[in-house]
XYZ file of N, CA and C in Angstrom:
366
model
N 111.678 112.615 83.841
C 109.961 112.573 84.179
C 109.862 110.976 84.050
N 110.366 110.160 83.464
C 110.159 109.054 83.545
C 110.323 108.167 85.076
N 111.028 108.619 85.914
C 111.049 108.093 87.173
C 109.864 108.687 87.810
N 109.046 109.809 87.483
C 108.081 110.071 88.411
C 106.935 109.049 88.069
N 106.954 108.809 86.755
C 105.860 107.745 86.357
C 106.131 106.246 87.136
N 107.381 106.105 87.499
C 107.662 104.881 88.018
C 107.065 104.952 89.761
N 107.395 106.188 90.049
C 107.003 106.543 91.632
C 105.662 106.684 91.448
N 104.921 107.330 90.675
C 103.352 107.317 90.521
C 102.671 105.651 90.625
N 103.403 104.948 89.824
C 102.930 103.472 89.987
C 102.995 102.763 91.284
N 104.251 103.309 91.843
C 104.596 102.640 93.194
C 103.470 103.287 94.107
N 103.549 104.648 94.119
C 102.571 105.206 95.322
C 100.944 104.746 95.174
N 100.529 104.780 93.755
C 99.169 104.429 93.697
C 99.030 102.996 93.989
N 99.954 102.120 93.758
C 99.977 100.699 93.847
C 99.694 100.310 95.563
N 100.474 100.937 96.221
C 100.800 100.970 97.661
C 99.583 101.444 98.512
N 99.116 102.624 97.897
C 97.849 103.099 98.493
C 96.703 102.012 98.192
N 96.539 101.518 96.908
C 95.211 100.383 96.756
C 95.538 99.212 97.752
N 96.690 98.926 97.853
C 96.867 97.780 98.666
C 96.404 97.833 100.079
N 96.827 98.795 100.609
C 96.827 99.357 102.130
C 95.355 99.547 102.354
N 94.595 100.476 101.256
C 93.246 101.029 101.319
C 92.257 99.746 101.527
N 92.555 98.691 100.548
C 91.903 97.452 100.396
C 92.016 96.697 101.531
N 93.053 96.515 102.050
C 93.224 95.855 103.215
C 92.836 96.132 104.593
N 92.792 97.777 104.607
C 92.085 98.414 105.840
C 90.610 98.140 105.738
N 90.202 98.162 104.624
C 88.405 98.147 104.581
C 88.019 96.727 104.486
N 88.714 95.699 103.980
C 88.353 94.538 103.811
C 88.242 93.702 105.395
N 89.406 94.207 106.140
C 89.580 93.817 107.520
C 88.268 94.154 108.286
N 87.568 95.374 107.986
C 86.260 95.852 108.667
C 85.230 95.036 108.021
N 85.035 94.199 107.048
C 84.079 93.534 106.408
C 84.069 92.053 107.126
N 85.278 91.465 107.573
C 85.320 90.283 107.787
C 85.748 89.235 107.169
N 85.548 87.897 107.310
C 85.979 86.967 106.435
C 84.934 86.674 105.450
N 85.668 85.944 104.419
C 84.868 85.701 103.180
C 83.832 84.400 103.770
N 82.585 84.712 103.352
C 81.651 83.484 103.840
C 81.987 82.195 102.806
N 81.720 80.948 103.124
C 81.787 79.816 102.705
C 80.779 79.393 101.502
N 79.406 79.624 101.736
C 78.478 79.166 100.717
C 78.859 80.258 99.428
N 78.856 79.782 98.390
C 79.035 80.468 96.985
C 78.250 81.877 96.837
N 77.138 81.614 97.102
C 75.869 82.986 97.006
C 76.467 83.798 98.020
N 76.651 83.308 99.068
C 77.279 84.460 100.025
C 78.636 84.919 99.764
N 79.234 84.499 99.271
C 80.732 84.933 98.729
C 80.409 86.045 97.529
N 79.319 85.845 96.741
C 79.253 86.640 95.771
C 78.535 88.053 96.377
N 77.522 87.841 97.203
C 77.094 89.083 97.703
C 78.121 89.825 98.510
N 78.793 88.900 99.410
C 79.869 89.578 100.005
C 80.949 90.241 99.230
N 81.263 89.835 98.118
C 82.402 90.607 97.378
C 81.757 91.749 96.603
N 80.464 91.511 96.081
C 79.788 92.920 95.655
C 79.708 93.914 96.547
N 79.514 93.823 97.548
C 79.283 94.648 98.902
C 80.795 95.541 98.873
N 81.573 94.506 99.062
C 82.995 95.071 98.733
C 83.166 95.966 97.433
N 82.696 95.502 96.761
C 83.349 96.468 95.352
C 82.730 97.681 95.561
N 81.429 97.937 96.201
C 80.729 99.224 96.143
C 81.000 99.995 97.269
N 82.043 99.510 98.264
C 82.499 100.248 99.362
C 83.382 101.444 98.628
N 83.180 102.922 99.145
C 83.705 104.014 98.528
C 85.312 103.741 98.745
N 85.881 103.120 99.703
C 87.414 103.195 100.021
C 87.832 101.946 99.188
N 87.238 100.817 98.909
C 87.791 99.644 97.953
C 87.603 100.205 96.661
N 86.294 100.790 96.452
C 86.376 101.243 95.006
C 87.769 102.070 94.630
N 87.873 102.973 95.830
C 89.186 103.987 95.397
C 90.265 103.297 95.002
N 90.576 101.864 95.731
C 91.833 101.158 95.712
C 91.680 100.660 94.264
N 90.571 100.417 93.844
C 90.448 99.811 92.392
C 90.799 100.874 91.498
N 89.944 102.094 91.683
C 90.832 102.917 90.748
C 92.112 103.445 90.817
N 92.815 103.285 91.974
C 94.162 103.505 92.264
C 94.841 102.529 91.392
N 94.420 101.155 91.292
C 95.017 100.101 90.611
C 95.099 100.667 89.092
N 93.930 101.130 88.677
C 93.884 101.668 87.360
C 94.755 102.792 87.017
N 94.891 103.731 88.041
C 95.589 104.845 87.836
C 97.035 104.295 87.614
N 97.465 103.322 88.786
C 98.949 103.067 88.691
C 99.172 102.237 87.208
N 98.100 101.762 86.610
C 98.480 101.033 85.314
C 98.705 102.241 84.275
N 97.890 103.366 84.560
C 98.348 104.517 83.582
C 99.682 104.941 83.726
N 100.026 105.430 84.782
C 101.651 105.638 85.118
C 102.402 104.465 84.470
N 102.267 103.282 84.654
C 103.061 102.327 84.409
C 103.181 102.357 82.742
N 102.024 102.395 82.062
C 102.209 102.475 80.784
C 103.196 103.728 80.328
N 103.070 104.973 80.861
C 103.776 106.073 80.910
C 105.406 105.677 80.959
N 105.611 104.943 82.367
C 106.978 104.688 82.389
C 107.636 103.592 81.273
N 106.664 102.699 80.692
C 107.182 101.789 79.939
C 107.434 102.486 78.442
N 106.916 103.923 78.323
C 107.529 104.667 77.152
C 108.957 105.174 77.363
N 109.478 105.231 78.506
C 110.781 105.661 79.175
C 111.640 105.155 79.018
N 111.478 103.552 79.514
C 112.479 102.932 80.063
C 112.377 101.534 79.563
N 113.034 100.529 79.392
C 113.177 98.969 79.175
C 112.295 98.311 80.379
N 111.602 97.331 80.149
C 111.127 96.888 81.422
C 111.860 96.276 82.233
N 113.073 95.477 81.886
C 113.885 94.950 82.542
C 114.666 95.895 83.387
N 114.644 97.281 83.229
C 115.037 98.151 84.092
C 113.992 98.817 85.066
N 113.097 99.144 84.535
C 111.975 99.711 85.327
C 111.275 98.563 86.387
N 110.878 97.427 86.175
C 110.191 96.696 86.688
C 110.953 96.330 88.122
N 111.961 96.123 88.280
C 112.532 95.877 89.915
C 112.254 97.105 90.749
N 112.107 98.287 89.966
C 111.533 99.406 90.894
C 110.149 99.346 91.712
N 109.433 98.412 91.089
C 108.519 98.010 91.453
C 108.131 97.471 92.904
N 109.586 96.808 92.971
C 109.564 96.097 94.495
C 109.721 97.064 95.396
N 109.861 98.410 95.319
C 109.659 99.350 96.294
C 108.474 99.020 96.825
N 107.582 98.795 96.247
C 106.163 98.762 96.958
C 106.043 97.709 97.840
N 106.746 96.596 97.804
C 106.923 95.631 98.866
C 107.482 96.342 100.062
N 108.447 96.935 100.025
C 109.150 97.807 101.107
C 108.172 98.764 101.621
N 107.493 99.369 101.081
C 106.631 100.562 101.540
C 105.509 100.050 102.208
N 104.796 98.790 101.587
C 103.572 97.989 102.244
C 103.922 97.348 103.250
N 105.314 96.880 103.554
C 105.773 96.340 104.734
C 105.697 97.471 105.840
N 106.395 98.290 105.566
C 106.551 99.542 106.521
C 105.445 100.083 107.023
N 104.432 100.448 106.136
C 103.205 100.817 106.481
C 102.246 99.744 107.183
N 102.231 98.410 106.907
C 101.608 97.492 107.613
C 101.993 97.569 108.994
N 103.162 97.633 109.319
C 103.647 97.576 110.636
C 103.110 98.571 111.584
N 102.712 99.926 110.979
C 102.407 100.861 111.789
C 100.808 100.874 111.736
N 100.089 100.364 110.737
C 98.798 100.602 110.261
C 98.143 99.250 110.736
N 98.909 98.252 110.438
C 97.875 96.954 110.910
C 98.678 96.202 112.079
N 99.543 96.749 112.780
C 100.352 96.256 113.725
C 100.906 94.667 113.139
N 101.193 94.623 112.056
C 101.760 93.107 111.588
C 103.234 93.211 112.197
N 103.602 92.010 112.214
C 104.859 91.450 113.060
C 105.908 91.826 112.229
N 107.135 92.300 112.851
C 108.368 92.378 112.346
C 109.291 91.251 112.583
N 109.697 90.459 111.596
C 110.729 89.173 111.987
C 111.948 89.452 111.113
N 113.166 88.937 111.668
C 114.297 88.962 111.064
C 114.297 88.297 109.475
N 113.377 87.392 109.508
C 113.422 86.943 107.937
C 112.885 88.127 107.154
N 111.814 88.652 107.368
C 111.102 89.751 106.816
C 112.055 90.712 106.343
N 112.917 91.273 107.379
C 113.938 92.169 107.320
C 114.960 91.858 106.299
N 115.645 90.662 106.477
C 116.627 90.234 105.623
C 116.261 90.077 104.246
N 114.774 89.651 104.136
C 114.247 89.255 102.791
C 114.126 90.805 102.111
N 113.554 91.879 102.906
C 113.478 93.170 102.163
C 114.934 93.667 101.799
N 115.598 93.381 102.753
C 117.015 93.806 102.382
C 117.760 93.428 101.012
N 117.452 92.046 100.877
C 117.726 91.386 99.386
C 116.931 92.233 98.199
N 115.546 92.279 98.743
C 114.852 93.156 97.775
C 115.657 94.705 97.385
N 116.065 95.306 98.269
C 116.441 96.636 98.016
C 118.091 96.537 97.311
N 118.720 95.519 97.600
C 120.005 95.289 97.128
C 119.947 94.783 95.560
N 118.878 94.083 95.308
C 118.350 93.663 94.019
C 117.932 95.047 93.251
N 117.223 95.912 93.647
C 116.888 97.124 93.069
C 118.265 97.863 92.771
N 119.187 98.077 93.665
C 120.409 98.765 93.747
C 120.970 98.360 92.374
N 121.309 96.793 92.278
C 121.905 96.049 91.407
C 121.415 96.304 89.979
N 120.153 96.071 90.110
C 119.532 96.031 88.601
C 119.369 97.500 87.833
N 119.549 98.575 88.999
C 119.167 100.115 88.382
C 120.444 100.164 88.138
N 121.706 99.803 88.020
C 123.069 100.168 87.483
C 123.036 99.873 86.189
N 122.299 98.919 85.802
C 122.475 98.236 84.374
C 121.845 99.197 83.432
N 121.779 100.713 83.091
C 121.071 101.472 82.203
C 121.509 100.983 80.791
N 120.639 100.944 79.932
C 121.218 100.551 78.587
C 120.556 101.582 77.389
């Protein structure tokens, strides 16, 4: 059951990041004047999709707390790197972000790191 908590953390984190990026892109750039920045950010917070991404971050935290009852943090935390991999993959398809050899090699190192660190169960 502990791995389901980690998976829940990852999935809710990934959803939150992707949903927030998608909606913020629709709103445009952050304005320069401080008053306009505050209004802009308030408008973002009350957007239903962005609000759902904030709720998603909260739910991910609940899953993470549950995972912490099952695993040492030094074992569980590297699995959070899978969120980088998933966000990268989805960002290619959803946002047409570029794929470079450096990104692929870097993600390869992340995956190898997860595999190595998951072997040391204590």
